Short mmCIF file of C-alpha atoms in Angstrom, two decimals:
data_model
loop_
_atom_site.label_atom_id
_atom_site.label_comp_id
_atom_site.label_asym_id
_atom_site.label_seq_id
_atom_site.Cartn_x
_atom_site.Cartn_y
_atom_site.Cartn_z
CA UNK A 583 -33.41 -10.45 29.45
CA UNK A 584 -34.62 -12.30 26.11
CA UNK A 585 -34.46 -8.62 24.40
CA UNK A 586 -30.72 -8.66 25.39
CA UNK A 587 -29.92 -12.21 24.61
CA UNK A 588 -31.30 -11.66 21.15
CA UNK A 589 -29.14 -8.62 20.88
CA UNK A 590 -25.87 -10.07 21.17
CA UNK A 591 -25.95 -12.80 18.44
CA UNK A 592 -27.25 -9.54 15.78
CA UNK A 593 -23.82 -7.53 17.52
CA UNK A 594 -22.02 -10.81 16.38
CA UNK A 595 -23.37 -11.32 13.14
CA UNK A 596 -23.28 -7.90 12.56
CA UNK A 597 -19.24 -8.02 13.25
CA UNK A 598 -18.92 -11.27 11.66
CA UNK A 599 -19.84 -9.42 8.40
CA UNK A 600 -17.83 -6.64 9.02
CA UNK A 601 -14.98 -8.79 8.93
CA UNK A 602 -16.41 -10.13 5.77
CA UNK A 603 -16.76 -7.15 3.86
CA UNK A 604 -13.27 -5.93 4.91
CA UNK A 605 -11.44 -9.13 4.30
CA UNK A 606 -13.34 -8.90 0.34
CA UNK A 607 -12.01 -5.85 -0.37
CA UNK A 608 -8.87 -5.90 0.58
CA UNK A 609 -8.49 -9.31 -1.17
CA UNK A 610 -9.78 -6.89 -3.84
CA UNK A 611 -7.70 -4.07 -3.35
CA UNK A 612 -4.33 -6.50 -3.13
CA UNK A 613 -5.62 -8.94 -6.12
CA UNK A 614 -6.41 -5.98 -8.32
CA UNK A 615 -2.71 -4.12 -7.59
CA UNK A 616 -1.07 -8.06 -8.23
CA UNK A 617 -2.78 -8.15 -11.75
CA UNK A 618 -2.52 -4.83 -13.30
CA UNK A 619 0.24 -6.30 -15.04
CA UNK A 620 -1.93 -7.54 -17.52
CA UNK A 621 -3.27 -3.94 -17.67
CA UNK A 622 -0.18 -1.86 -18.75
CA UNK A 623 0.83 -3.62 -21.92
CA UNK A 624 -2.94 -2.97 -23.21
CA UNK A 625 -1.56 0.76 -23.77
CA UNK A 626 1.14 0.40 -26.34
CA UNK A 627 1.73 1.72 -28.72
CA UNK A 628 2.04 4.59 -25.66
CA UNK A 629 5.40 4.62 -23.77
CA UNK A 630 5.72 4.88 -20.75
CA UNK A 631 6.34 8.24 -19.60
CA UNK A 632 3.01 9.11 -21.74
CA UNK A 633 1.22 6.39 -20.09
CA UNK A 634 2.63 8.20 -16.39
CA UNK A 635 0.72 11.49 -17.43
CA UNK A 636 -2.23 9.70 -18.17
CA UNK A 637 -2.71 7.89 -15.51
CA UNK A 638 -2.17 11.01 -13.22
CA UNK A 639 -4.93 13.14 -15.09
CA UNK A 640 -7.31 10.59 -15.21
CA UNK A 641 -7.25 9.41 -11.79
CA UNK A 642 -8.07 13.26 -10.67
CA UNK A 643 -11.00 13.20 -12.65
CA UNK A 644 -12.49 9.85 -11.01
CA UNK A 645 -11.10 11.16 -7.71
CA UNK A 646 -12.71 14.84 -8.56
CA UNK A 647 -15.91 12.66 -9.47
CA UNK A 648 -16.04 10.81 -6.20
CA UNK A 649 -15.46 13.47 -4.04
CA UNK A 650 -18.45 15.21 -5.22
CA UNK A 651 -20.36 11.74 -4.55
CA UNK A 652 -19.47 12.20 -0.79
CA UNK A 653 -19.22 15.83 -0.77
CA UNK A 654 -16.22 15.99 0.93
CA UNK A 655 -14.17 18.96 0.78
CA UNK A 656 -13.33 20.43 4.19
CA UNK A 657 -9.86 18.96 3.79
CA UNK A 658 -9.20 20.58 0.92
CA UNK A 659 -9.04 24.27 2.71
CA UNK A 660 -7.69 22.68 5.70
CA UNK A 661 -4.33 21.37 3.90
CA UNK A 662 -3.91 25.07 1.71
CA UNK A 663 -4.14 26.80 5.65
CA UNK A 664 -1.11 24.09 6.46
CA UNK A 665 2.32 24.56 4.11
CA UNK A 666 4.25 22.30 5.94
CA UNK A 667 1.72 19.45 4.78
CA UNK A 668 0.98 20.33 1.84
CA UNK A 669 4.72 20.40 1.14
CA UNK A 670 4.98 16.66 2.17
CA UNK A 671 1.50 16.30 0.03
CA UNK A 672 3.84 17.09 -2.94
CA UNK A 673 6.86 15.04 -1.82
CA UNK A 674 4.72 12.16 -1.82
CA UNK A 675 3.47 13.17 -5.36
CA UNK A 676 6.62 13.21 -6.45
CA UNK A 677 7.94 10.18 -4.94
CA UNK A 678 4.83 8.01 -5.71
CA UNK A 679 5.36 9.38 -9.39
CA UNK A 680 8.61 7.66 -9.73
CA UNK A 681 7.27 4.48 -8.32
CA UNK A 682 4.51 4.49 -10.91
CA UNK A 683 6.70 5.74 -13.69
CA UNK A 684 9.23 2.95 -12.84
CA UNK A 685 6.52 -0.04 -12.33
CA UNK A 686 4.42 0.81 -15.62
CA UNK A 687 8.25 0.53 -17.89
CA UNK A 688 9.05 -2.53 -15.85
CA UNK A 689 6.21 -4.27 -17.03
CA UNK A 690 6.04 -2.82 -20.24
CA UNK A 691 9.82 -3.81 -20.86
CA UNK A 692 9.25 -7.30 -19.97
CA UNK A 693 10.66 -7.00 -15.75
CA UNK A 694 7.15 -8.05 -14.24
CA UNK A 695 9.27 -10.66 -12.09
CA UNK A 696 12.04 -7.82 -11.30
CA UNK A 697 8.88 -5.68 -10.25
CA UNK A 698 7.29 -8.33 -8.00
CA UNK A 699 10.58 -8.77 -6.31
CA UNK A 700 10.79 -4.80 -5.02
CA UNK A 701 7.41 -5.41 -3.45
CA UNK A 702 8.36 -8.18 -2.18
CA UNK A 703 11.56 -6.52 -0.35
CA UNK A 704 9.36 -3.20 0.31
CA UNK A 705 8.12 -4.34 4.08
CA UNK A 706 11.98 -4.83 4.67
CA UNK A 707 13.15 -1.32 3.09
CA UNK A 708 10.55 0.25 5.26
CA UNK A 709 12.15 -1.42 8.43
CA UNK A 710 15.39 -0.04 7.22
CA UNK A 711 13.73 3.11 6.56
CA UNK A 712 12.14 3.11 10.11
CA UNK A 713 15.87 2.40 11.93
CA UNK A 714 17.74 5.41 10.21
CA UNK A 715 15.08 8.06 9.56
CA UNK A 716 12.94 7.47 12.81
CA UNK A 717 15.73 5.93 15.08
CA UNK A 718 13.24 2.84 15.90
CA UNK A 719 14.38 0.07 17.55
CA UNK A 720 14.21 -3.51 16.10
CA UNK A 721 13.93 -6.88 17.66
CA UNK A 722 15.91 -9.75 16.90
CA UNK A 723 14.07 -11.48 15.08
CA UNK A 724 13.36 -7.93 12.64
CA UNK A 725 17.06 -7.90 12.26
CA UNK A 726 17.40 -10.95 11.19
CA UNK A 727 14.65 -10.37 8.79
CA UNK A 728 16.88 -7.47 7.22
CA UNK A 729 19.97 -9.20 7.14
CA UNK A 730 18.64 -11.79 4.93
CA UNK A 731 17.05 -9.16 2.66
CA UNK A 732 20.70 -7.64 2.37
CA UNK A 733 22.07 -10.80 1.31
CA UNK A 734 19.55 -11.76 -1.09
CA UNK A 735 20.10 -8.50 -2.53
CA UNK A 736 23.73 -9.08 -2.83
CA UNK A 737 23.31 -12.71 -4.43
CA UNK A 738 20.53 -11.42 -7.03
CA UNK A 739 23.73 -8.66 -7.87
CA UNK A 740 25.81 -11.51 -8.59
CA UNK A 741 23.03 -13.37 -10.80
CA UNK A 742 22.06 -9.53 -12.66
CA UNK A 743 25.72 -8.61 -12.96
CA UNK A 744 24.52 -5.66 -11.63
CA UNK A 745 22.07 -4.67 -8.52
CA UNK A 746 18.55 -5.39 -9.22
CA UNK A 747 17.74 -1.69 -9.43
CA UNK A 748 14.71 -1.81 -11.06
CA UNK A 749 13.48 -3.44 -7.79
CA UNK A 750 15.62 -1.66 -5.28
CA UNK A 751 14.32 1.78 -6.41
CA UNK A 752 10.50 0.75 -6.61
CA UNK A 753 10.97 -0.46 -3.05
CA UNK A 754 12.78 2.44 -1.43
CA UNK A 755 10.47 5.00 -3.76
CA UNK A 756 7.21 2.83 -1.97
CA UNK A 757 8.60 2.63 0.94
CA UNK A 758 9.35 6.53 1.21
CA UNK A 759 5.87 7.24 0.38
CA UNK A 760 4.65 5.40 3.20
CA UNK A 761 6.53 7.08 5.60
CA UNK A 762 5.76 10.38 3.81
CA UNK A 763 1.88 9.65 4.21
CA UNK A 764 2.46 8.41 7.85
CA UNK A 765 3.25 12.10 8.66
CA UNK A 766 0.55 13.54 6.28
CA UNK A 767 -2.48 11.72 8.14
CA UNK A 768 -5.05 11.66 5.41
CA UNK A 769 -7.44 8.81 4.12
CA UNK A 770 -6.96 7.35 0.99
CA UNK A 771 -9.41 9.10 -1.16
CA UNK A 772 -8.12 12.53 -0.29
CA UNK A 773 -4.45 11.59 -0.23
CA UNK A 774 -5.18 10.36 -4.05
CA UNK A 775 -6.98 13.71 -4.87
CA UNK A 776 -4.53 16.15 -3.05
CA UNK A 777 -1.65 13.93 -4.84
CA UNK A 778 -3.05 14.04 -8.06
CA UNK A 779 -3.72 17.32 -8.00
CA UNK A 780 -0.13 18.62 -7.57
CA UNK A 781 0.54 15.79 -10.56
CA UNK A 782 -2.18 17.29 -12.60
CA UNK A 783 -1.01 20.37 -14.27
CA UNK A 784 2.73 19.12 -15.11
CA UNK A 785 1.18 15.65 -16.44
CA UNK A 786 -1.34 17.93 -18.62
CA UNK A 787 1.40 20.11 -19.73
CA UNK A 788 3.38 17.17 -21.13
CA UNK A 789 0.52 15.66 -22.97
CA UNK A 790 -0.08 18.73 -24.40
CA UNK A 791 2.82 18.98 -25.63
CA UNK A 792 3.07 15.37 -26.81
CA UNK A 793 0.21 16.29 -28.76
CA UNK A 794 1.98 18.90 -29.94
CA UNK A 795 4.74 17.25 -31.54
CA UNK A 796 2.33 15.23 -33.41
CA UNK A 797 3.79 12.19 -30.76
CA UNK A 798 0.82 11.66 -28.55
CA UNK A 799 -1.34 8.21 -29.13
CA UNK A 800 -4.65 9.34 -27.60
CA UNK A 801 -5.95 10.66 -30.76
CA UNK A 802 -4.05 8.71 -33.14
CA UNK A 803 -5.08 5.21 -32.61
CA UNK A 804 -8.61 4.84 -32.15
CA UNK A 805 -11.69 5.48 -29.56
CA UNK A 806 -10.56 1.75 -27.73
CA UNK A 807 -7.28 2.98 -27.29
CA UNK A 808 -7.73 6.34 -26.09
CA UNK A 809 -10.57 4.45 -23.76
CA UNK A 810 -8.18 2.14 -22.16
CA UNK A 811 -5.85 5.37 -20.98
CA UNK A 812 -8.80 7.22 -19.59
CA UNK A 813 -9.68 3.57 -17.70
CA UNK A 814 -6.20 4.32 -15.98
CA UNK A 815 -7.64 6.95 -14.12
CA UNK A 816 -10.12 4.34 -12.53
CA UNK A 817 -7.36 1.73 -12.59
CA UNK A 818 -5.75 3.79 -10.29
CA UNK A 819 -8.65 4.54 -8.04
CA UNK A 820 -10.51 1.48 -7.50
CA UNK A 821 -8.15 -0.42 -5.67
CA UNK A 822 -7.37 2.58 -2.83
CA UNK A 823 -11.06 2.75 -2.73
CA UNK A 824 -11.14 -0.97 -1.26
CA UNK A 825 -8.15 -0.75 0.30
CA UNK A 826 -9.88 2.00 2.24
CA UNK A 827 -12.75 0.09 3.18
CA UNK A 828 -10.41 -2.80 3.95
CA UNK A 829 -8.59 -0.74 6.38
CA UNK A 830 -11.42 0.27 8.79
CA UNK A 831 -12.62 -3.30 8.57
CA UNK A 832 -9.97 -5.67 9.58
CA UNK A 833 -6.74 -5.45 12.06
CA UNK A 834 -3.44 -4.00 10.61
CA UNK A 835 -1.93 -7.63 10.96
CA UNK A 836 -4.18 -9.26 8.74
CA UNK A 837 -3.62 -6.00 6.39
CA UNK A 838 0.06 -6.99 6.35
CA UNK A 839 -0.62 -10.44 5.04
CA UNK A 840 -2.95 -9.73 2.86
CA UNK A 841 -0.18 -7.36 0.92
CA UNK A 842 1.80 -9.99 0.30
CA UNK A 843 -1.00 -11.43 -2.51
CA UNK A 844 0.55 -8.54 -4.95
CA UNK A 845 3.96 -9.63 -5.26
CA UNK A 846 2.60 -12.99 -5.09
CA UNK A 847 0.54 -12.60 -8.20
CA UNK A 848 3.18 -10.13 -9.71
CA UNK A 849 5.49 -13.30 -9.77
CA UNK A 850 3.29 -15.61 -10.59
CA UNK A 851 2.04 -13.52 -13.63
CA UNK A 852 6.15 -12.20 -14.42
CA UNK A 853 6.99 -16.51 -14.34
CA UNK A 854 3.64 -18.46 -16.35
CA UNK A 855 2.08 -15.88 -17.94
CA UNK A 856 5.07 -13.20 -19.42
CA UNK A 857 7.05 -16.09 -19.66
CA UNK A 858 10.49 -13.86 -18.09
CA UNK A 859 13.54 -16.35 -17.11
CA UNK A 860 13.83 -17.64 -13.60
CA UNK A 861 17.57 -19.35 -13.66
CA UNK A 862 18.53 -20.35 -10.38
CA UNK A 863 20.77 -17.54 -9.20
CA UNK A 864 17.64 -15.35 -9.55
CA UNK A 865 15.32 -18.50 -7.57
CA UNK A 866 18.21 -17.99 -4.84
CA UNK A 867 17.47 -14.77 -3.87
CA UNK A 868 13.64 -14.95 -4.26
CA UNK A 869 14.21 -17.92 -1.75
CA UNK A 870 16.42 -15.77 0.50
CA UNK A 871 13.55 -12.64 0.18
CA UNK A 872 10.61 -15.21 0.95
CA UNK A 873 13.11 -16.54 4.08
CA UNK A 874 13.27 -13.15 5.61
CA UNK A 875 9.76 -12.19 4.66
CA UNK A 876 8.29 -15.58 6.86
CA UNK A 877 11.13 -14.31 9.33
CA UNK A 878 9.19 -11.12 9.92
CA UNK A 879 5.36 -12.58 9.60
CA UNK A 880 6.53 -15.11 12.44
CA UNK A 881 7.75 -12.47 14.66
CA UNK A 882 4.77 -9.70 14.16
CA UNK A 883 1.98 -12.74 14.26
CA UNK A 884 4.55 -13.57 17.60
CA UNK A 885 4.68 -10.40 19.23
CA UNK A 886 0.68 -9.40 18.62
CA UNK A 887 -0.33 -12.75 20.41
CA UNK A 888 2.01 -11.73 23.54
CA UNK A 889 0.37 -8.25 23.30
CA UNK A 890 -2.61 -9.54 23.48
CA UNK A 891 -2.14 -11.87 26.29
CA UNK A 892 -0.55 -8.87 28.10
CA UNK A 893 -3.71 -6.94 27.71
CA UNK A 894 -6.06 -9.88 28.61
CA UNK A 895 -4.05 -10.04 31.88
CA UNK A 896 -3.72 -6.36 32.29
CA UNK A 897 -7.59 -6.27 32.04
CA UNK A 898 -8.02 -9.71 34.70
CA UNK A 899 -5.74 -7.83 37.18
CA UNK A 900 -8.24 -4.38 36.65
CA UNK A 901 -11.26 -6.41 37.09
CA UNK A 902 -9.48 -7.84 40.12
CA UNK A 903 -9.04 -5.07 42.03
CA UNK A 904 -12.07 -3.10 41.17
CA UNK A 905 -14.19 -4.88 43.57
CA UNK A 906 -11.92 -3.81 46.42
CA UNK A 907 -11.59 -0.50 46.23
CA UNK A 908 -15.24 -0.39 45.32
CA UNK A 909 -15.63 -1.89 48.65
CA UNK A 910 -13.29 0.56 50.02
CA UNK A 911 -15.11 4.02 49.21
CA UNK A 912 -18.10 2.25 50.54
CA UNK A 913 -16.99 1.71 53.81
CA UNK A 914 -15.03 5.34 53.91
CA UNK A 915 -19.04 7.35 54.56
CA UNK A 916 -19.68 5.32 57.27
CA UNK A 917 -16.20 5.66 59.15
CA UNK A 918 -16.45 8.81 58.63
CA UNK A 919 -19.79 9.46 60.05
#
């Protein structure tokens, strides 16, 4: 008895740090995506589009490099036996590549704000996104939710002059990966690889070619320079590796909190730091974004408390009748007899 008493508080701890270690690195994984802002403008004099093919080379080579660590590579021959996934493979590549190659010349072009806004709007594009491509079925409250993201959208229109498109197509690009990877099925670490992989050769090409035309920076402007775009690579990398362990760790609810620390610092970074305009047409329809977005955290903390306490009664009810028709097969040998 004192063997298993002393068990349980070890089965504890040992959960209790669990937690820990999955809570850190997805704090990680979210801080570090919220302040690669400061990251991007490091690169100039290199645009954007050369900054892209960078950043897509590099990050197969750390990705190459870890895989080797962990010698994983049955997936590998497993995808090339599967067309049909390794086509959506490369429709995520080439969706994810527009949402990179949109986000690094947003920041870059001094739109870190307009940038935190389509992350902020990205949990209620992939609603949308689950209603008309997989014909899911909202609750109230999740409508309401969208609604209010519509009509921030419109009011930021007004305050632009134009739709905020910069934010509009990083959150439908994001939000189509998602669902692209939901079919896929793959961890993170081989999702990167098999992603960059189909990015690697046309990202080469084109820096090849930069190079070329006597255009390219990574030779031109010193060893700390040409550094900082290999670093992209592991820029790239390093937060999917924590996310990763952040995923196994903690529950998908506390996941979907914790994203909202991007934007968060995206905003913060776009408002004190880059010093970008907030007039108060563009403050409305943050407001009206935030509105839906506590909207939508209300209702999913809501509805995972009453799943719970449906389980926990589900379970009370099994335990409840257990007993009886435990008793029952008992008694059935000797009736028999």
């Amino acid at each position: 008895m004192q063997d298993g008493a002393g068990a349980a508080p070890d089965g504890r701890d040992e959960g209790r740090k669990e937690a820990r270690t999955g809570l850190l690195n997805g704090f990680a994984a979210y801080g570090m995506w919220g302040l690669v802002p400061l990251f991007w403008p490091l690169l100039k004099p290199a645009g954007a589009v050369e900054v892209l093919a960078h950043r897509m080379v590099w990050a197969l080579v750390v990705v190459g490099l870890a895989l080797l660590f962990v010698r994983k590579w049955d997936w590998a021959r497993q995808l090339i036996r599967q067309p049909k996934r390794l086509g959506l493979v490369t429709i995520a590549a080439t969706v994810i590549t527009v949402n990179w190659g949109v986000y690094i010349w947003s920041v870059n072009s001094g739109h870190v704000v307009e940038a935190s806004l389509g992350y902020f709007i990205n949990p209620l594009v992939s609603i949308a996104l689950g209603v008309l491509l997989l014909k899911e079925r909202l609750r109230p409250a999740q409508w309401a939710a969208v609604g209010t993201g519509v009509v921030a959208v419109l009011v930021l229109a007004v305050g632009y002059g134009q739709p905020p498109w910069i934010s509009l197509v990083l959150a439908f690009s994001f939000g189509a990966y998602g669902l692209v990877k939901k079919k896929v099925n793959m961890s993170g670490l081989e999702s990167l690889a098999a992603e960059t992989t189909v990015q690697f050769l046309p990202a080469l090409a084109y820096l090849l070619w930069l190079a070329a035309q006597g255009r390219s920076t990574f030779g031109t402007e010193g060893v700390g320079h040409a550094a900082l775009l290999a670093s992209s690579g592991l820029v790239t990398a390093l937060p999917l590796v924590c996310f990763g362990a952040a995923a196994i760790r903690v529950p998908l609810s506390t996941l979907g909190l914790l994203q909202y620390l991007t934007p968060v610092f995206q905003f913060v970074l776009g408002v004190w730091y880059f010093h970008e305009a907030m007039p108060a047409e563009r403050l409305a329809g943050f407001s009206l974004v935030w509105l839906a977005l506590a909207v939508l955290t209300w209702d999913a903390l809501r509805t995972a408390r009453i799943n719970r306490a449906r389980l926990a009664e589900a379970a009370a009810e099994a335990a409840r009748q257990t007993p009886t028709s435990a008793r029952a097969e008992e008694v059935r040998p000797i009736t028999g007899a």
